[in-house]
Amino acid sequence: MIMKIGSGDVKELLSGRQTKGYAKLWTKFVDENPPYYNAYASPIDALRTGAILEDNYLNFLEDGYYAQYKCQSKELDVFISTIDYAKVERGKIVDFDELKTIWLTDYLGIIRPAKLLNEKDQIEFIKKRFKSNYNQIQFQLYCSEIESANLSFLSVESYEDEVNKARIIKEKDVTKFTIHRDKKVIDIIKERGEAFQYVKNHFK
């Protein structure tokens, strides 16, 4: 049994306890052989393109960032977070970027205008339009024990694999929103995690 809840499970974790998503999370939690998904081979253009561009994004960042960095909550060790790009200093996470790819027209028409809003309205925009990403970052902030991080949007201009593999990401292609710790959301995440922690403790 895998006995862990990852940052990608937050949507199901926070779903109603009578929903199929929540039941599916429990099935995955105790599964002996959880499914493995290879996004690079996905027939879905958006998923495959996102995986390719995520590799390129690391080259866009300054030195000191590590891709797919794992950290485990000290309080509830059932929570293990995989962070897209973590900045690590002296063995500790000090900042991170969670990346979301988005088609160019939406990037220019939705994301760039939202960046012009004041910080409070930016957060309200993220919570309304990208709630799952917001909650996922709260999970990651809880596991990493830092106060804020970035939700980064990268424009997608093509679904051609070879074009994306060769793409050099520039400043104009990326928009970042700073997400601070939200105690209310983190408290709900912790409360939902207690049942999974109890089961893990019982078996292990």
mmCIF file of C-alpha atoms in Angstrom:
data_model
loop_
_atom_site.group_PDB
_atom_site.id
_atom_site.type_symbol
_atom_site.label_atom_id
_atom_site.label_comp_id
_atom_site.label_asym_id
_atom_site.label_seq_id
_atom_site.Cartn_x
_atom_site.Cartn_y
_atom_site.Cartn_z
ATOM 1 C CA MET A 1 0.000 0.000 0.000
ATOM 2 C CA ILE A 2 1.358 3.440 -0.908
ATOM 3 C CA MET A 3 -0.082 5.104 2.223
ATOM 4 C CA LYS A 4 0.562 8.678 1.113
ATOM 5 C CA ILE A 5 -1.340 11.729 -0.035
ATOM 6 C CA GLY A 6 0.427 13.828 -2.663
ATOM 7 C CA SER A 7 -0.035 17.452 -3.670
ATOM 8 C CA GLY A 8 -1.814 16.247 -6.817
ATOM 9 C CA ASP A 9 -4.481 14.629 -4.607
ATOM 10 C CA VAL A 10 -5.652 17.866 -2.983
ATOM 11 C CA LYS A 11 -8.781 18.252 -5.113
ATOM 12 C CA GLU A 12 -10.027 14.798 -4.092
ATOM 13 C CA LEU A 13 -8.882 15.295 -0.492
ATOM 14 C CA LEU A 14 -11.029 18.402 -0.161
ATOM 15 C CA SER A 15 -14.008 16.905 -1.983
ATOM 16 C CA GLY A 16 -17.170 15.992 -0.119
ATOM 17 C CA ARG A 17 -16.804 12.752 1.813
ATOM 18 C CA GLN A 18 -19.665 11.184 -0.138
ATOM 19 C CA THR A 19 -18.203 11.987 -3.564
ATOM 20 C CA LYS A 20 -16.658 9.551 -6.040
ATOM 21 C CA GLY A 21 -13.446 11.588 -6.004
ATOM 22 C CA TYR A 22 -12.996 11.146 -2.262
ATOM 23 C CA ALA A 23 -13.746 7.407 -2.499
ATOM 24 C CA LYS A 24 -11.257 7.115 -5.386
ATOM 25 C CA LEU A 25 -8.581 8.739 -3.224
ATOM 26 C CA TRP A 26 -9.038 6.096 -0.527
ATOM 27 C CA THR A 27 -8.760 3.345 -3.150
ATOM 28 C CA LYS A 28 -5.529 4.862 -4.440
ATOM 29 C CA PHE A 29 -4.235 5.289 -0.888
ATOM 30 C CA VAL A 30 -4.408 1.561 -0.134
ATOM 31 C CA ASP A 31 -3.571 0.337 -3.631
ATOM 32 C CA GLU A 32 -0.652 -2.096 -3.862
ATOM 33 C CA ASN A 33 0.120 -1.092 -7.454
ATOM 34 C CA PRO A 34 -1.007 2.479 -8.165
ATOM 35 C CA PRO A 35 -1.208 3.439 -11.864
ATOM 36 C CA TYR A 36 1.729 5.185 -13.513
ATOM 37 C CA TYR A 37 1.017 7.949 -16.016
ATOM 38 C CA ASN A 38 3.548 8.956 -18.664
ATOM 39 C CA ALA A 39 2.559 12.482 -19.674
ATOM 40 C CA TYR A 40 5.227 12.562 -22.402
ATOM 41 C CA ALA A 41 3.356 9.815 -24.258
ATOM 42 C CA SER A 42 -0.123 11.229 -23.668
ATOM 43 C CA PRO A 43 -2.426 11.511 -26.706
ATOM 44 C CA ILE A 44 -3.834 14.661 -25.076
ATOM 45 C CA ASP A 45 -1.921 17.587 -26.575
ATOM 46 C CA ALA A 46 -2.180 19.834 -23.519
ATOM 47 C CA LEU A 47 -0.783 17.195 -21.128
ATOM 48 C CA ARG A 48 2.065 16.177 -23.420
ATOM 49 C CA THR A 49 3.008 19.787 -24.188
ATOM 50 C CA GLY A 50 2.923 20.692 -20.504
ATOM 51 C CA ALA A 51 5.360 17.891 -19.667
ATOM 52 C CA ILE A 52 7.792 18.980 -22.391
ATOM 53 C CA LEU A 53 7.686 22.657 -21.456
ATOM 54 C CA GLU A 54 8.183 21.856 -17.785
ATOM 55 C CA ASP A 55 11.637 20.540 -18.714
ATOM 56 C CA ASN A 56 12.468 23.806 -20.469
ATOM 57 C CA TYR A 57 11.213 25.944 -17.588
ATOM 58 C CA LEU A 58 14.063 24.830 -15.338
ATOM 59 C CA ASN A 59 16.502 26.483 -17.754
ATOM 60 C CA PHE A 60 14.514 29.718 -17.420
ATOM 61 C CA LEU A 61 15.005 29.828 -13.649
ATOM 62 C CA GLU A 62 18.111 31.071 -11.868
ATOM 63 C CA ASP A 63 20.576 28.632 -10.321
ATOM 64 C CA GLY A 64 19.538 26.851 -7.137
ATOM 65 C CA TYR A 65 16.216 25.463 -8.324
ATOM 66 C CA TYR A 66 15.493 21.739 -8.459
ATOM 67 C CA ALA A 67 12.699 20.106 -10.460
ATOM 68 C CA GLN A 68 10.202 17.650 -8.939
ATOM 69 C CA TYR A 69 11.526 18.204 -5.429
ATOM 70 C CA LYS A 70 9.848 16.074 -2.767
ATOM 71 C CA CYS A 71 9.200 17.185 0.797
ATOM 72 C CA GLN A 72 7.263 15.479 3.577
ATOM 73 C CA SER A 73 5.210 17.091 6.294
ATOM 74 C CA LYS A 74 6.803 16.739 9.718
ATOM 75 C CA GLU A 75 3.429 16.977 11.435
ATOM 76 C CA LEU A 76 1.457 14.560 9.231
ATOM 77 C CA ASP A 77 3.970 12.380 7.427
ATOM 78 C CA VAL A 78 1.197 10.899 5.298
ATOM 79 C CA PHE A 79 1.499 14.127 3.261
ATOM 80 C CA ILE A 80 4.291 14.067 0.681
ATOM 81 C CA SER A 81 4.484 16.980 -1.703
ATOM 82 C CA THR A 82 6.170 17.007 -5.100
ATOM 83 C CA ILE A 83 7.059 20.595 -5.944
ATOM 84 C CA ASP A 84 7.566 21.541 -9.584
ATOM 85 C CA TYR A 85 10.608 23.779 -8.954
ATOM 86 C CA ALA A 86 11.989 24.293 -5.464
ATOM 87 C CA LYS A 87 14.721 26.763 -4.594
ATOM 88 C CA VAL A 88 16.893 25.043 -2.018
ATOM 89 C CA GLU A 89 19.502 26.648 0.235
ATOM 90 C CA ARG A 90 21.496 24.639 2.779
ATOM 91 C CA GLY A 91 19.161 21.702 2.357
ATOM 92 C CA LYS A 92 15.965 23.689 2.981
ATOM 93 C CA ILE A 93 13.280 24.973 0.632
ATOM 94 C CA VAL A 94 13.194 28.782 0.638
ATOM 95 C CA ASP A 95 10.905 29.362 -2.359
ATOM 96 C CA PHE A 96 9.180 27.439 -5.126
ATOM 97 C CA ASP A 97 7.305 27.776 -8.389
ATOM 98 C CA GLU A 98 4.263 25.694 -9.241
ATOM 99 C CA LEU A 99 3.884 25.793 -13.025
ATOM 100 C CA LYS A 100 0.695 25.814 -15.079
ATOM 101 C CA THR A 101 0.792 25.927 -18.863
ATOM 102 C CA ILE A 102 -1.968 27.834 -20.624
ATOM 103 C CA TRP A 103 -2.783 28.494 -24.269
ATOM 104 C CA LEU A 104 -1.524 31.828 -25.618
ATOM 105 C CA THR A 105 -4.917 33.476 -26.188
ATOM 106 C CA ASP A 106 -5.983 32.765 -22.593
ATOM 107 C CA TYR A 107 -2.565 33.847 -21.341
ATOM 108 C CA LEU A 108 -2.876 37.228 -23.080
ATOM 109 C CA GLY A 109 -6.596 37.675 -22.480
ATOM 110 C CA ILE A 110 -6.941 36.382 -18.914
ATOM 111 C CA ILE A 111 -3.617 35.982 -17.118
ATOM 112 C CA ARG A 112 -1.773 39.130 -18.171
ATOM 113 C CA PRO A 113 -4.713 41.461 -17.311
ATOM 114 C CA ALA A 114 -5.085 39.757 -13.907
ATOM 115 C CA LYS A 115 -1.464 40.602 -13.110
ATOM 116 C CA LEU A 116 -2.398 44.306 -13.309
ATOM 117 C CA LEU A 117 -4.823 43.930 -10.380
ATOM 118 C CA ASN A 118 -3.838 44.754 -6.814
ATOM 119 C CA GLU A 119 -2.549 41.836 -4.731
ATOM 120 C CA LYS A 120 -5.846 41.196 -2.951
ATOM 121 C CA ASP A 121 -7.782 41.043 -6.207
ATOM 122 C CA GLN A 122 -5.102 38.843 -7.763
ATOM 123 C CA ILE A 123 -5.638 36.270 -5.015
ATOM 124 C CA GLU A 124 -9.411 36.423 -5.413
ATOM 125 C CA PHE A 125 -8.940 35.866 -9.149
ATOM 126 C CA ILE A 126 -6.721 32.810 -8.538
ATOM 127 C CA LYS A 127 -9.106 31.372 -5.940
ATOM 128 C CA LYS A 128 -12.017 31.753 -8.346
ATOM 129 C CA ARG A 129 -10.448 30.689 -11.659
ATOM 130 C CA PHE A 130 -7.690 28.324 -10.458
ATOM 131 C CA LYS A 131 -8.980 27.044 -7.132
ATOM 132 C CA SER A 132 -7.351 23.600 -7.415
ATOM 133 C CA ASN A 133 -3.947 25.175 -8.071
ATOM 134 C CA TYR A 134 -4.409 27.536 -5.133
ATOM 135 C CA ASN A 135 -5.268 24.661 -2.784
ATOM 136 C CA GLN A 136 -2.393 22.589 -4.131
ATOM 137 C CA ILE A 137 0.055 25.372 -3.288
ATOM 138 C CA GLN A 138 -1.402 25.599 0.231
ATOM 139 C CA PHE A 139 -0.679 21.871 0.616
ATOM 140 C CA GLN A 140 2.878 22.459 -0.588
ATOM 141 C CA LEU A 141 3.369 25.457 1.708
ATOM 142 C CA TYR A 142 2.238 23.321 4.621
ATOM 143 C CA CYS A 143 4.675 20.521 3.763
ATOM 144 C CA SER A 144 7.595 22.849 3.050
ATOM 145 C CA GLU A 145 6.899 25.108 6.062
ATOM 146 C CA ILE A 146 7.535 28.333 4.139
ATOM 147 C CA GLU A 147 5.289 31.380 4.033
ATOM 148 C CA SER A 148 4.748 31.995 0.319
ATOM 149 C CA ALA A 149 5.468 30.665 -3.156
ATOM 150 C CA ASN A 150 4.643 31.355 -6.799
ATOM 151 C CA LEU A 151 1.917 30.144 -9.107
ATOM 152 C CA SER A 152 3.554 30.575 -12.519
ATOM 153 C CA PHE A 153 1.691 30.605 -15.820
ATOM 154 C CA LEU A 154 3.576 29.758 -18.996
ATOM 155 C CA SER A 155 2.071 30.526 -22.385
ATOM 156 C CA VAL A 156 1.694 27.685 -24.872
ATOM 157 C CA GLU A 157 2.116 28.663 -28.507
ATOM 158 C CA SER A 158 2.235 25.249 -30.210
ATOM 159 C CA TYR A 159 1.320 21.607 -29.654
ATOM 160 C CA GLU A 160 4.153 20.398 -31.891
ATOM 161 C CA ASP A 161 6.540 18.330 -29.769
ATOM 162 C CA GLU A 162 9.708 19.264 -31.651
ATOM 163 C CA VAL A 163 8.852 22.970 -31.522
ATOM 164 C CA ASN A 164 8.315 22.810 -27.766
ATOM 165 C CA LYS A 165 11.465 20.788 -27.120
ATOM 166 C CA ALA A 166 13.526 23.497 -28.834
ATOM 167 C CA ARG A 167 11.696 26.432 -27.268
ATOM 168 C CA ILE A 168 13.658 28.907 -25.158
ATOM 169 C CA ILE A 169 11.364 30.421 -22.541
ATOM 170 C CA LYS A 170 11.582 34.198 -22.114
ATOM 171 C CA GLU A 171 10.337 36.648 -19.470
ATOM 172 C CA LYS A 172 7.329 37.668 -21.578
ATOM 173 C CA ASP A 173 6.174 34.057 -21.664
ATOM 174 C CA VAL A 174 5.796 33.773 -17.872
ATOM 175 C CA THR A 175 3.539 35.487 -15.343
ATOM 176 C CA LYS A 176 3.905 34.786 -11.635
ATOM 177 C CA PHE A 177 1.449 35.309 -8.776
ATOM 178 C CA THR A 178 2.660 35.232 -5.191
ATOM 179 C CA ILE A 179 0.539 32.937 -3.013
ATOM 180 C CA HIS A 180 0.797 33.346 0.771
ATOM 181 C CA ARG A 181 -0.118 30.778 3.408
ATOM 182 C CA ASP A 182 -3.862 30.548 3.954
ATOM 183 C CA LYS A 183 -4.425 29.207 7.461
ATOM 184 C CA LYS A 184 -8.079 28.465 6.815
ATOM 185 C CA VAL A 185 -7.334 26.215 3.835
ATOM 186 C CA ILE A 186 -4.352 24.567 5.534
ATOM 187 C CA ASP A 187 -6.460 23.778 8.610
ATOM 188 C CA ILE A 188 -9.007 22.000 6.385
ATOM 189 C CA ILE A 189 -6.236 20.058 4.642
ATOM 190 C CA LYS A 190 -4.840 18.973 8.015
ATOM 191 C CA GLU A 191 -8.270 17.980 9.313
ATOM 192 C CA ARG A 192 -8.934 15.883 6.204
ATOM 193 C CA GLY A 193 -5.522 14.260 6.474
ATOM 194 C CA GLU A 194 -5.995 12.987 10.016
ATOM 195 C CA ALA A 195 -8.055 9.959 8.941
ATOM 196 C CA PHE A 196 -5.401 8.924 6.413
ATOM 197 C CA GLN A 197 -2.664 9.421 9.011
ATOM 198 C CA TYR A 198 -4.559 7.229 11.463
ATOM 199 C CA VAL A 199 -4.789 4.412 8.906
ATOM 200 C CA LYS A 200 -1.099 4.737 8.032
ATOM 201 C CA ASN A 201 -0.120 4.614 11.711
ATOM 202 C CA HIS A 202 -2.321 1.560 12.234
ATOM 203 C CA PHE A 203 -0.731 -0.429 9.418
ATOM 204 C CA LYS A 204 2.853 0.770 9.717
#
